[in-house]
Short mmCIF file of C-alpha atoms in Angstrom, two decimals:
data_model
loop_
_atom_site.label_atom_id
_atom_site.label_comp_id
_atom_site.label_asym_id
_atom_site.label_seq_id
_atom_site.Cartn_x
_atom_site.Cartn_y
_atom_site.Cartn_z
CA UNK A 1 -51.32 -2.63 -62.92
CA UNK A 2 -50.75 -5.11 -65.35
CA UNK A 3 -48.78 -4.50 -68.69
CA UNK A 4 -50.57 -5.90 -71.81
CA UNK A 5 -49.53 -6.08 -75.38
CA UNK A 6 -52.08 -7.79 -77.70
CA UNK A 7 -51.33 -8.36 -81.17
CA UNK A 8 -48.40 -5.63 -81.20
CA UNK A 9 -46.95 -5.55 -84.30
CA UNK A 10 -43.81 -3.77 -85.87
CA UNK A 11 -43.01 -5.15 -89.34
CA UNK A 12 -44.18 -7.66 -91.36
CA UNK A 13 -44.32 -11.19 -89.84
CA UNK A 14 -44.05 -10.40 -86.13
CA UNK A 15 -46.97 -9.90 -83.22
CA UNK A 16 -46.29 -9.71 -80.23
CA UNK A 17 -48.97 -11.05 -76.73
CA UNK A 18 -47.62 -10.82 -73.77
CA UNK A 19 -49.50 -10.10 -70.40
CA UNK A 20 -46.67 -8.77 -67.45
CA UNK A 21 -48.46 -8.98 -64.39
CA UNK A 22 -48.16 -6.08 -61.60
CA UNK A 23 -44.75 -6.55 -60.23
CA UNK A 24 -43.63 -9.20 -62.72
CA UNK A 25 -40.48 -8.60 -63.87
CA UNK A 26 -40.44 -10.39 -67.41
CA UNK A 27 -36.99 -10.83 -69.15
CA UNK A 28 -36.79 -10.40 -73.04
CA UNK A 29 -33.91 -12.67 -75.22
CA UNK A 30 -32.75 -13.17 -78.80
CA UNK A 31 -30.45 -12.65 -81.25
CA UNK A 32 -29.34 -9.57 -83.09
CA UNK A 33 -32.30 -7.65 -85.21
CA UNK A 34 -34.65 -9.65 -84.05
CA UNK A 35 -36.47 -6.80 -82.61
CA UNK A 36 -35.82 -6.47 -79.18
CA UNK A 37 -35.65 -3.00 -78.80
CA UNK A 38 -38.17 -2.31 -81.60
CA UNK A 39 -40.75 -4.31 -79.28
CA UNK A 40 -40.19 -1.76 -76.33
CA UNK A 41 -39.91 1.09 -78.83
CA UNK A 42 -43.42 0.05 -80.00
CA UNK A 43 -44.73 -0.10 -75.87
CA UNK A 44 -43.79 2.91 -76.04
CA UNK A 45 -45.13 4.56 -78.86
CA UNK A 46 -42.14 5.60 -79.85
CA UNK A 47 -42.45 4.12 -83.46
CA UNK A 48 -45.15 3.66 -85.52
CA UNK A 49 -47.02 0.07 -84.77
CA UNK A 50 -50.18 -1.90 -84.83
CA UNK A 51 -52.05 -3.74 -81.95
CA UNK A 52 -52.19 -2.27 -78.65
CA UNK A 53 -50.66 -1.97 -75.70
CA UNK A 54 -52.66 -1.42 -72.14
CA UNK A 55 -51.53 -0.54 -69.02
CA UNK A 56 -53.92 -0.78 -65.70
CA UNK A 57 -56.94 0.27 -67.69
CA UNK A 58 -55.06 2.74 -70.06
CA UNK A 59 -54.55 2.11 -73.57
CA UNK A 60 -51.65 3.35 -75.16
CA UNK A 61 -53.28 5.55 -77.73
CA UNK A 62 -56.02 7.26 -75.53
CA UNK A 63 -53.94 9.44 -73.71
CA UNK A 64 -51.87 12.10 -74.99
CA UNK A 65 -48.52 10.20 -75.92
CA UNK A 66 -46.00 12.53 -73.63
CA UNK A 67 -48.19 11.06 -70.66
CA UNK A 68 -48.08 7.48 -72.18
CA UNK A 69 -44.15 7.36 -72.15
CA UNK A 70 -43.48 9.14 -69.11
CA UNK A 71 -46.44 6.12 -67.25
CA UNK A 72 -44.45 3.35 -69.22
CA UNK A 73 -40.65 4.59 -68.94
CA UNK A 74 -37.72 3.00 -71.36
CA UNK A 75 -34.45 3.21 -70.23
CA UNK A 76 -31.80 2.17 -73.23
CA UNK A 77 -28.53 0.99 -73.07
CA UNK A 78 -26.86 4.20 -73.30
CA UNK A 79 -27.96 7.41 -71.53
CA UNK A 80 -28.22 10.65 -73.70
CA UNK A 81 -28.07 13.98 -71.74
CA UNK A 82 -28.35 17.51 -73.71
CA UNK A 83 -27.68 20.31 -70.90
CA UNK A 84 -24.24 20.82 -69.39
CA UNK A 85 -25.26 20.51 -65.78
CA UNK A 86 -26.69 17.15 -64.16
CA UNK A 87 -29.10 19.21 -62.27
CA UNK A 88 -30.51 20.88 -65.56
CA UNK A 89 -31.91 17.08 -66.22
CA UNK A 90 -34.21 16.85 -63.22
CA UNK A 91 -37.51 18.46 -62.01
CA UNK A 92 -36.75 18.81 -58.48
CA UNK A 93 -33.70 17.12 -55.94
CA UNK A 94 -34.12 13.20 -55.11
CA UNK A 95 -31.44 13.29 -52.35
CA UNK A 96 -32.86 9.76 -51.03
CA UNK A 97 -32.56 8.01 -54.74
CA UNK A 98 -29.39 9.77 -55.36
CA UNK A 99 -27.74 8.42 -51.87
CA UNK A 100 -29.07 4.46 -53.31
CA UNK A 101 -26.96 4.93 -56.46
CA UNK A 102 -23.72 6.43 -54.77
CA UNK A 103 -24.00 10.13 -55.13
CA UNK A 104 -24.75 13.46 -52.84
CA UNK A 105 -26.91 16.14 -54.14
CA UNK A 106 -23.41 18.35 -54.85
CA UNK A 107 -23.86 15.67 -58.23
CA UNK A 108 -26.34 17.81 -59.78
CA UNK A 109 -24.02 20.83 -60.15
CA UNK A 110 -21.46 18.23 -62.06
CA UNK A 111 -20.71 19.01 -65.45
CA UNK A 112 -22.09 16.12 -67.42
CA UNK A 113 -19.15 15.63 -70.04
CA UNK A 114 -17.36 14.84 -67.17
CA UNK A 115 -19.62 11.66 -66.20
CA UNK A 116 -17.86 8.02 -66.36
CA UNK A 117 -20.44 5.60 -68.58
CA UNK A 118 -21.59 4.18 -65.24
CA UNK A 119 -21.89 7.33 -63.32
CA UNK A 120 -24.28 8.55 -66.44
CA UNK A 121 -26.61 5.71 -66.37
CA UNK A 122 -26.80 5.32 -62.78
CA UNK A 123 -27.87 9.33 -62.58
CA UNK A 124 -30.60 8.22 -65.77
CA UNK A 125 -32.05 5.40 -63.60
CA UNK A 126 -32.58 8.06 -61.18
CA UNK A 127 -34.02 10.38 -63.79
CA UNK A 128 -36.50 7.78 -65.20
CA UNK A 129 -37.85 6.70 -62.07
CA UNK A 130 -38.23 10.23 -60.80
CA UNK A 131 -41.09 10.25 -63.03
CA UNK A 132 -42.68 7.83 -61.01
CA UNK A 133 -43.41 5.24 -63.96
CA UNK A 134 -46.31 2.90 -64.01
CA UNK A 135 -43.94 0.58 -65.64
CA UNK A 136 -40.50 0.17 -66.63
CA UNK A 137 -38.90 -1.07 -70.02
CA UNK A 138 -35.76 -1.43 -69.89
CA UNK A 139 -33.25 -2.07 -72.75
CA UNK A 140 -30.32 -3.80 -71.93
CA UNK A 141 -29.50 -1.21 -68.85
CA UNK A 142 -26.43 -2.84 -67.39
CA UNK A 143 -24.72 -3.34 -70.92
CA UNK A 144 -22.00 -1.26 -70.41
CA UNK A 145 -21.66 -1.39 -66.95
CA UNK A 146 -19.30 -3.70 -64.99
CA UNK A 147 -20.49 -5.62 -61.82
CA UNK A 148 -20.59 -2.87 -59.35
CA UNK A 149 -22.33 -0.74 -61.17
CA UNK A 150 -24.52 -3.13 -62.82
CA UNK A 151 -25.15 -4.55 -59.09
CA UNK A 152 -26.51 -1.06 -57.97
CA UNK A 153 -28.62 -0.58 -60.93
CA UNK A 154 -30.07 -4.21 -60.59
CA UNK A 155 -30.74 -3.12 -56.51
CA UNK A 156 -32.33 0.10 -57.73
CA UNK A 157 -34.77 -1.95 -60.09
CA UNK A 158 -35.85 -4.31 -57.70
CA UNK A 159 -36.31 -1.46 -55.10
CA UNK A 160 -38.84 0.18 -57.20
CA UNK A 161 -40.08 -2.80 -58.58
CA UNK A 162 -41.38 -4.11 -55.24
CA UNK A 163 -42.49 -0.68 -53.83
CA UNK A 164 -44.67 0.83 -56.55
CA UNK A 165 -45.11 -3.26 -57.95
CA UNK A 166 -44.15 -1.62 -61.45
CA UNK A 167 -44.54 -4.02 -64.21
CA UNK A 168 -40.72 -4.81 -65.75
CA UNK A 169 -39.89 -5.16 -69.19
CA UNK A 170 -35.89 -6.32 -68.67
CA UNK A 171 -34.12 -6.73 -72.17
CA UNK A 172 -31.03 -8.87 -71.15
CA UNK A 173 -28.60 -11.41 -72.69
CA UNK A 174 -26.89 -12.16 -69.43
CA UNK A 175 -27.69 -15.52 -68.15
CA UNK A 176 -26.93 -14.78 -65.27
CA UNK A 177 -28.78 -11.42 -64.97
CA UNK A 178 -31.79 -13.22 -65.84
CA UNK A 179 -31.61 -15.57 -62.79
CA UNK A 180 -31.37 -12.97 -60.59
CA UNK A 181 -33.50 -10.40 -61.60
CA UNK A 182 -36.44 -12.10 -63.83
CA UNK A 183 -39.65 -14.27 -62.95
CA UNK A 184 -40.52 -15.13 -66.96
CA UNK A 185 -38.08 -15.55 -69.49
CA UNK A 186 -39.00 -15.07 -73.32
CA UNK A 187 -37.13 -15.30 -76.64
CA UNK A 188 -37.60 -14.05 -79.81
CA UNK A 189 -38.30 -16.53 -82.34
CA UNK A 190 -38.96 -15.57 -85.44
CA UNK A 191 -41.17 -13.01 -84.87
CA UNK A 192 -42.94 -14.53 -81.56
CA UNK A 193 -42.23 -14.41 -77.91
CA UNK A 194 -41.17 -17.94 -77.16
CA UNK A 195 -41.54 -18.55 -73.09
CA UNK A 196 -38.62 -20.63 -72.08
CA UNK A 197 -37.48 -21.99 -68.42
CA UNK A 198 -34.84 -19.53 -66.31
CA UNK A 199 -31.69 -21.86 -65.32
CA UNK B 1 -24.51 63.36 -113.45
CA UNK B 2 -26.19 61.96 -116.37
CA UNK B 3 -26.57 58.00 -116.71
CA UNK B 4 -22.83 56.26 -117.87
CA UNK B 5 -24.62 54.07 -120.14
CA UNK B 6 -22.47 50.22 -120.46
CA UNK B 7 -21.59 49.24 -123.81
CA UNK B 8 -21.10 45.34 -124.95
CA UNK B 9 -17.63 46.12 -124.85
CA UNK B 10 -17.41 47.32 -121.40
CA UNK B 11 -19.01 44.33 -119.97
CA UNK B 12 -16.79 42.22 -121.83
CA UNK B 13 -14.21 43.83 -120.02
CA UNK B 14 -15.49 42.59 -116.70
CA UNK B 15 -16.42 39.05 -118.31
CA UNK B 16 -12.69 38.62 -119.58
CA UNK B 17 -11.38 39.55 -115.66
CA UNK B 18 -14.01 36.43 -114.88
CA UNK B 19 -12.38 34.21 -117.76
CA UNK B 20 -8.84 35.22 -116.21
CA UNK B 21 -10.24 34.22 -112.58
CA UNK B 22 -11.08 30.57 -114.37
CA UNK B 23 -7.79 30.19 -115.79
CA UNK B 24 -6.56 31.09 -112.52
CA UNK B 25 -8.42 27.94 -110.24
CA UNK B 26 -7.76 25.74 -113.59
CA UNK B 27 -3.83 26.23 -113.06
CA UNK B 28 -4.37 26.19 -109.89
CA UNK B 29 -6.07 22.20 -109.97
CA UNK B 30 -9.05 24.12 -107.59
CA UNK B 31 -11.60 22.28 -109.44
CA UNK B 32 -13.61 25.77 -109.34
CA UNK B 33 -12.83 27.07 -112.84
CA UNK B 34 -16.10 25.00 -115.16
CA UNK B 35 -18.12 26.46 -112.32
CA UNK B 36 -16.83 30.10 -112.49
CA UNK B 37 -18.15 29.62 -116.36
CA UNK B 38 -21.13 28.37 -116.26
CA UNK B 39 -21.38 30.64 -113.13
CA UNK B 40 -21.10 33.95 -115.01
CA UNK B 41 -22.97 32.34 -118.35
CA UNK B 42 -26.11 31.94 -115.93
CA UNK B 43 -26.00 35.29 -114.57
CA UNK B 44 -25.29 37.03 -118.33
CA UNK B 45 -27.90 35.15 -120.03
CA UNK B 46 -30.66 35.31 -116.56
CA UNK B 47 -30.10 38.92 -116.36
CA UNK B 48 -30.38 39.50 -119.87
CA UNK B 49 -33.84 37.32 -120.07
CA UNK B 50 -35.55 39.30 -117.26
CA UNK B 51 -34.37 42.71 -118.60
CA UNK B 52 -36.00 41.93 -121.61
CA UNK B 53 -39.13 40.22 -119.60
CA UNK B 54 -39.26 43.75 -117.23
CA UNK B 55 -38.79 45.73 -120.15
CA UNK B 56 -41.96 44.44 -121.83
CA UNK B 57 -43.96 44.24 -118.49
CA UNK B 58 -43.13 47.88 -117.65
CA UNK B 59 -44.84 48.99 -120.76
CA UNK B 60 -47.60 46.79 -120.06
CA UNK B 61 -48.56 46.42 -116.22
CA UNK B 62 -51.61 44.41 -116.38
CA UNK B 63 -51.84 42.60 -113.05
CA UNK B 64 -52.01 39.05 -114.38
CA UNK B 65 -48.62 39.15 -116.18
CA UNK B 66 -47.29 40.98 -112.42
CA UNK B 67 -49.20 37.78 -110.87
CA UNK B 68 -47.53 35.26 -113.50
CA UNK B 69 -44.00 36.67 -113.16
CA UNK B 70 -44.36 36.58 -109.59
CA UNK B 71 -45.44 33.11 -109.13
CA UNK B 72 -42.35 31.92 -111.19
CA UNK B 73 -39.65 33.93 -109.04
CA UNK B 74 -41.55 32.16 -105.78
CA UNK B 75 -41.55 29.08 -107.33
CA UNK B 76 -38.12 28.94 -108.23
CA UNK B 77 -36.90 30.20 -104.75
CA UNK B 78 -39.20 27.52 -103.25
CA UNK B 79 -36.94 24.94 -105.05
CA UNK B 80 -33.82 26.80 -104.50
CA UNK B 81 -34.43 26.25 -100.62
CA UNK B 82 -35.03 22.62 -101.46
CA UNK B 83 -32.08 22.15 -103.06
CA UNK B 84 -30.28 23.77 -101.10
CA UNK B 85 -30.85 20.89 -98.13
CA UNK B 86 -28.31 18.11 -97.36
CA UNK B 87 -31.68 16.38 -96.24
CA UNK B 88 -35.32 17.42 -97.31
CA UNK B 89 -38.33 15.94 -96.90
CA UNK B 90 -39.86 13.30 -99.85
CA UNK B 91 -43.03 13.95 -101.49
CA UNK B 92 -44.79 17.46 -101.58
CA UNK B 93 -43.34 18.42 -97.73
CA UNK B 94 -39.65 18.86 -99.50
CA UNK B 95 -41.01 21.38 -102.09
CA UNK B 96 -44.21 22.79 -99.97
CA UNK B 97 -41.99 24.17 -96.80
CA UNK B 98 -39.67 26.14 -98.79
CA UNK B 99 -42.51 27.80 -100.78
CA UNK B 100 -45.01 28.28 -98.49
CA UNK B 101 -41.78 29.79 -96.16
CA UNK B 102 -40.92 31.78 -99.38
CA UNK B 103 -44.59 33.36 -99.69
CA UNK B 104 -44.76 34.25 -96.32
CA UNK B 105 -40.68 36.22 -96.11
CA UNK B 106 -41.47 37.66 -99.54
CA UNK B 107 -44.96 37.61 -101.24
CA UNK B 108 -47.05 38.74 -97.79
CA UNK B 109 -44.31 41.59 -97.15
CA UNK B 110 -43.89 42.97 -100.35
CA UNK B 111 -47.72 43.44 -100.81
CA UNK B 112 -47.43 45.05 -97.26
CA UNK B 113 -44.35 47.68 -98.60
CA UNK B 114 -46.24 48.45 -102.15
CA UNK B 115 -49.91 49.16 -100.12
CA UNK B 116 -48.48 50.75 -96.64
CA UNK B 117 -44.80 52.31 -97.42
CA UNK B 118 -44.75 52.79 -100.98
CA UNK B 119 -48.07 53.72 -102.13
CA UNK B 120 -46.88 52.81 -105.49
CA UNK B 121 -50.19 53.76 -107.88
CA UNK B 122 -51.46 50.93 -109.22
CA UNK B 123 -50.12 49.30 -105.66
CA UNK B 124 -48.50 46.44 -108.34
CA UNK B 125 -47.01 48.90 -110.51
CA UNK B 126 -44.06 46.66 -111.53
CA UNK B 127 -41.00 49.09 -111.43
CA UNK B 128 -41.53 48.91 -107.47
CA UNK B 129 -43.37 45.31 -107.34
CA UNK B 130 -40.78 43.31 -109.31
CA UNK B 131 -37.51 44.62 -107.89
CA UNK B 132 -38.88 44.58 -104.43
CA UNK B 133 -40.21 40.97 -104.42
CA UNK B 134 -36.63 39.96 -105.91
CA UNK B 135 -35.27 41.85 -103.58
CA UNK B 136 -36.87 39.84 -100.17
CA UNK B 137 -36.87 36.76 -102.31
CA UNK B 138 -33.04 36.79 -102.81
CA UNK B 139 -32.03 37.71 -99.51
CA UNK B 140 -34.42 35.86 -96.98
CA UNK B 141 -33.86 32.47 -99.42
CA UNK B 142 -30.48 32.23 -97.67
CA UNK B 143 -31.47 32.83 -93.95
CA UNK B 144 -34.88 30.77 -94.36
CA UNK B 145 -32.41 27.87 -96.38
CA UNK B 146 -29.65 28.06 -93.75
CA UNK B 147 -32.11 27.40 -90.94
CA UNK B 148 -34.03 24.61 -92.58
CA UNK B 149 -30.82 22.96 -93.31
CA UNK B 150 -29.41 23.34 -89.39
CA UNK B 151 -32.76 22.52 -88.02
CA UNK B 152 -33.02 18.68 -90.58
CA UNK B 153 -29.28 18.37 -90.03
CA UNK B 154 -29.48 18.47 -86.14
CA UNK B 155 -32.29 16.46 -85.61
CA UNK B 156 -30.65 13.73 -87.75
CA UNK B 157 -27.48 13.81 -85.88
CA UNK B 158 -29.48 14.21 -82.28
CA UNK B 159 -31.98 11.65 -83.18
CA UNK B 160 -30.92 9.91 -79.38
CA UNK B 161 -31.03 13.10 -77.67
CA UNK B 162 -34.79 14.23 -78.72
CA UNK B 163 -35.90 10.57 -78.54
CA UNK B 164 -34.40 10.50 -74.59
CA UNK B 165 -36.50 13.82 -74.14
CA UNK B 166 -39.48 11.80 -75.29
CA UNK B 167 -39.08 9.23 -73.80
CA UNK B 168 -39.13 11.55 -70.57
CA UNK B 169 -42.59 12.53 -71.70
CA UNK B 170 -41.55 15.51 -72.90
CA UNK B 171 -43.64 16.95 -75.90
CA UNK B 172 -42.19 16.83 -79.79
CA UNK B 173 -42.44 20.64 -79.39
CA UNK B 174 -40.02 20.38 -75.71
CA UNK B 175 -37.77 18.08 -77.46
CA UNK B 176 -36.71 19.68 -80.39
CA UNK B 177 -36.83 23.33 -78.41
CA UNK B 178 -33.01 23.84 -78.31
CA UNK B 179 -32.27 22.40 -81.74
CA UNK B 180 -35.16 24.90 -83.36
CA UNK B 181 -33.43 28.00 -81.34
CA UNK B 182 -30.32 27.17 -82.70
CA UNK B 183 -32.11 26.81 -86.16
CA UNK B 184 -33.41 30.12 -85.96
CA UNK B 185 -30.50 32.23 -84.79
CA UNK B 186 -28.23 30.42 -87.90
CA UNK B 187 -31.31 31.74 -89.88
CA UNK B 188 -31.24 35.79 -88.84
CA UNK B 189 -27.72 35.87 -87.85
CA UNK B 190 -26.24 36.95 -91.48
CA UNK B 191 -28.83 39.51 -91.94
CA UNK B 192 -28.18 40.93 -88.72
CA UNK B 193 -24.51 41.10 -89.72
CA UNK B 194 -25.29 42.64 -93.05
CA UNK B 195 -27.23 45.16 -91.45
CA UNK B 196 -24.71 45.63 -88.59
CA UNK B 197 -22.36 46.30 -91.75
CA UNK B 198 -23.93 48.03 -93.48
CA UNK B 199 -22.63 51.68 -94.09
CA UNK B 200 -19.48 50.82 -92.31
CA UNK B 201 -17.85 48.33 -93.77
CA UNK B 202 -20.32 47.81 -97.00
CA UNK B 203 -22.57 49.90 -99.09
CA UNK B 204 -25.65 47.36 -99.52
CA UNK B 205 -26.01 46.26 -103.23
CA UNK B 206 -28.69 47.76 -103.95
CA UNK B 207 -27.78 51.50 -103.13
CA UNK B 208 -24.53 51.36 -105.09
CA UNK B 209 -26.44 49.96 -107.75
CA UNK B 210 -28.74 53.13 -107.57
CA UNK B 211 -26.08 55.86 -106.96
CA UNK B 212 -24.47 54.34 -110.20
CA UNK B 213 -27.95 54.74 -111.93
CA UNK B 214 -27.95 58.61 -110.70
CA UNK B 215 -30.27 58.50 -108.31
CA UNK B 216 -29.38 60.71 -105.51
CA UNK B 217 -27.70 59.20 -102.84
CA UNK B 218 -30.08 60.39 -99.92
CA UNK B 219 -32.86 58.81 -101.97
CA UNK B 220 -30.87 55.73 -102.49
CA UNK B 221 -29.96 55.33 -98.74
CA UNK B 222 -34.08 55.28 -97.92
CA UNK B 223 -34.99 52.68 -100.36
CA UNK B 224 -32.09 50.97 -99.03
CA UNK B 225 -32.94 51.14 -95.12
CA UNK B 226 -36.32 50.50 -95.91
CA UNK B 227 -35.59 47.23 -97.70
CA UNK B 228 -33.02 46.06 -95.31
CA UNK B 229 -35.94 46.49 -92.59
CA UNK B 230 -38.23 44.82 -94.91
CA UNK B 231 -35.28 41.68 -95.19
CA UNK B 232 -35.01 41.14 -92.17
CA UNK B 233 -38.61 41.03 -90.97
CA UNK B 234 -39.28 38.70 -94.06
CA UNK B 235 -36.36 36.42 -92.89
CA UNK B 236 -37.62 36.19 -89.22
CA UNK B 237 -41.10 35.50 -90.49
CA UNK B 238 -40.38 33.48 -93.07
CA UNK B 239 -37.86 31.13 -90.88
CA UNK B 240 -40.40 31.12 -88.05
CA UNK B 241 -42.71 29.87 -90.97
CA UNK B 242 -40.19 26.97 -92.17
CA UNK B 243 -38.76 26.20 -88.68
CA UNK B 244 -42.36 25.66 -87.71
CA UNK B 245 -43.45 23.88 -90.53
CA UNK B 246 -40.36 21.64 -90.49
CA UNK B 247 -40.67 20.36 -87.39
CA UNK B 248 -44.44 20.09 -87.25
CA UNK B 249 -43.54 17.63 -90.35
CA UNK B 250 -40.25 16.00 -88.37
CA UNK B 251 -43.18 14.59 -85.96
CA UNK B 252 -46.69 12.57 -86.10
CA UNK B 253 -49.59 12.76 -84.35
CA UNK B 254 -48.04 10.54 -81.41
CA UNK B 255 -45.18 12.41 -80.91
CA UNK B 256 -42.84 10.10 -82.99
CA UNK B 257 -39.60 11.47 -84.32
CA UNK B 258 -40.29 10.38 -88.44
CA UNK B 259 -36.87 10.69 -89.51
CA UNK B 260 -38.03 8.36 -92.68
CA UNK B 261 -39.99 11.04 -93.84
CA UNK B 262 -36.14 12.30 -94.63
CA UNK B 263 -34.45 12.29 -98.14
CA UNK B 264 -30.57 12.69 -98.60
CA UNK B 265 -29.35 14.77 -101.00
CA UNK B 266 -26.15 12.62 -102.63
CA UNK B 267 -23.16 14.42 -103.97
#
């Protein structure tokens, strides 16, 4: 399925076109405000925008939008939990996704205050992709990770990426990161996606 | 016992205890004591205007003065609510919840007590109709202004929280689920106290004020159960009616938390 946005606009001056072909994994630059997140905010209907966004066949706004975000899942930069109990966040057990990230199933009776930063978004990678996404948009995931962590979590991606050939949405600043993990590479420029070449 | 009737002077007697109160806090550098004044001038000079306003509708109950009198008490509770929110909504919404949440508590139940419980003949008569819709609109003000302010409050501060729930395609109505429980218990929980209290530890306004007017004090203790029943239903309909309302308005169409539909109150 490929990931389309034509003409996707979130304030004044921007609009976005950008075609992320099944499996692509297309990495997303640029400076502070510039609208990074906004962008995948607006994929996923989360604010109010203009243009549209398509995925497969689907377009954003002809499907009920609970079934829209769980087919294109975000993932931000910090994970945001609201029971006490890990296991109160998921549907059902993943013992096989669980085992790729580190953890038995005992983790879902863990109280969630007592989570390290990595452990958390490690155990919301799992959560996302338990919903099976169609696609995955992901804002700066690793940002507060260090290189462990942010290894497992790139692993996890690529995993998915290649067996359900998900189209990727990476936000990343990392250089580095981009190499490894990206096929395109775009910036932000004043309001446009500017295509540049990965080093 | 015949009626103690209060003279100017014995009122003065409880206004110069409030004056001594205002001293007090001003000594004191509590900051409280212009408030304690204008406080007490408010009540004196209200309380004074509607006695004369009840005193010429009770010799003259024609419905459309009942209507008229009542539409100004809902409208002014309506606002009350408003104000009474760190953050409200802009435009109509702000005003709109509190007194469409108002009518429902108060208006629809006190229509309900005159027709079904009291029988009151006419069923507006306004020695029952006026203190009764007073009554519900003083008392489920607080419960449905309490939740409304919990309910805007918490989604502000858990903006990340329901947005993650979202994002898990979760429904606006899954999202905000625990935050509008909470809402509603902070809502019933001090008229649930009150009437916990009641008897035991306090004798409900009311009732004293009725035993002091001679009534009998069996008589006094029904009107007073009956209107403490009536509270509390109108406070759990009429917050179900603003917690409802408030977070249809929290969300769009798509789902979208619209927390710029938001106005803070400053100071």
């Amino acid at each position: 399925m490929n990931l389309t946005l034509k003409s996707l606009s979130i304030h004044n001056g921007q609009s976005f076109d950008l075609t992320v072909p099944t499996g692509e994994c297309v990495c997303i630059s640029g400076a502070s405000g510039t609208g990074k997140t906004l962008l995948l905010r607006a994929i996923a209907d989360l604010d109010p925008h203009e243009g549209e966004v398509i995925l497969g066949e689907a377009e954003s706004q002809t499907m009920p939008a609970n079934e829209w975000r769980q087919k294109v899942g975000l993932l931000p930069a910090e994970s945001h939990w609201w029971f006490d109990t890990v296991g109160e966040h998921f549907s059902k057990s993943n013992p096989v996704m669980l085992k790729k990230v580190g953890f038995g199933e005992e983790v879902l009776g863990w109280q969630v205050k007592r989570l390290s930063t990595g452990e958390k978004q490690r155990l919301a990678i799992v959560r996302l992709l338990a919903l099976q996404p169609g696609a995955l948009l992901l804002d700066e995931p690793t940002a507060n990770l260090d290189a462990e962590n942010t290894k497992v979590v790139e692993q996890l991606i690529n995993d998915y990426r290649k067996k359900t050939t998900a189209p990727v949405v990476w936000v990343s600043h990392d250089p580095r990161q981009i190499k490894r993990v990206g096929d395109r590479w775009f910036q932000i420029k004043e309001g446009k996606l500017v295509e540049g070449k990965i080093q | 016992m015949s009626l103690i009737s209060l003279t100017p002077l014995d009122l003065s007697l409880a206004a110069g205890l409030v004056l001594l109160l205002a001293l007090l806090t001003h000594r004191m550098q509590l900051g409280l004591s212009k408030q304690i004044i204008i406080a007490g001038l408010r009540t004196s000079v209200q309380l004074l205007l509607i006695g004369l306003v009840l005193k010429s509708i009770f010799a003259n109950s024609a419905f459309i003065w009942i209507a008229i009198i009542s539409s100004i008490m809902l409208f002014a509770a309506g606002r009350e609510v408003m104000v009474r929110q760190k953050r409200y909504f802009k435009g109509f919404w702000g005003f709109g919840v509190g007194v469409i949440s108002m009518f429902v508590s108060s208006f629809a139940v006190t229509v309900f007590a005159l027709n079904v419980v009291i029988n009151s003949e006419p069923w507006y008569h306004p020695q029952y109709a006026i203190p009764v819709l007073g009554m519900l609109l003083g008392n489920t003000m607080n419960g449905i202004s309490l939740a409304m302010n919990q309910l805007l409050q918490n989604a502000w501060q858990q903006q990340e929280v329901i947005e993650s729930r979202l994002m898990l395609g979760q429904t606006a109505r899954e999202a905000i689920s625990d935050i509008r429980r909470e809402s509603m218990r902070s809502g019933m929980i001090p008229i649930l106290n009150a009437m916990a209290a009641a008897g035991l530890v306090s004798l409900p306004g009311m009732m004293t004020g009725q035993i002091l007017a001679s009534s009998p004090p069996t008589e006094a203790v029904k009107y007073q159960i009956l209107i403490m029943f009536l509270i509390v239903v109108g406070t759990g309909f009429g917050t179900i009616a603003a917690i409802g309302l408030t977070s249809h308005r929290l969300f769009d169409k798509r789902d979208r938390l619209r927390l710029d539909r938001l106005k803070i109150r400053k100071g």
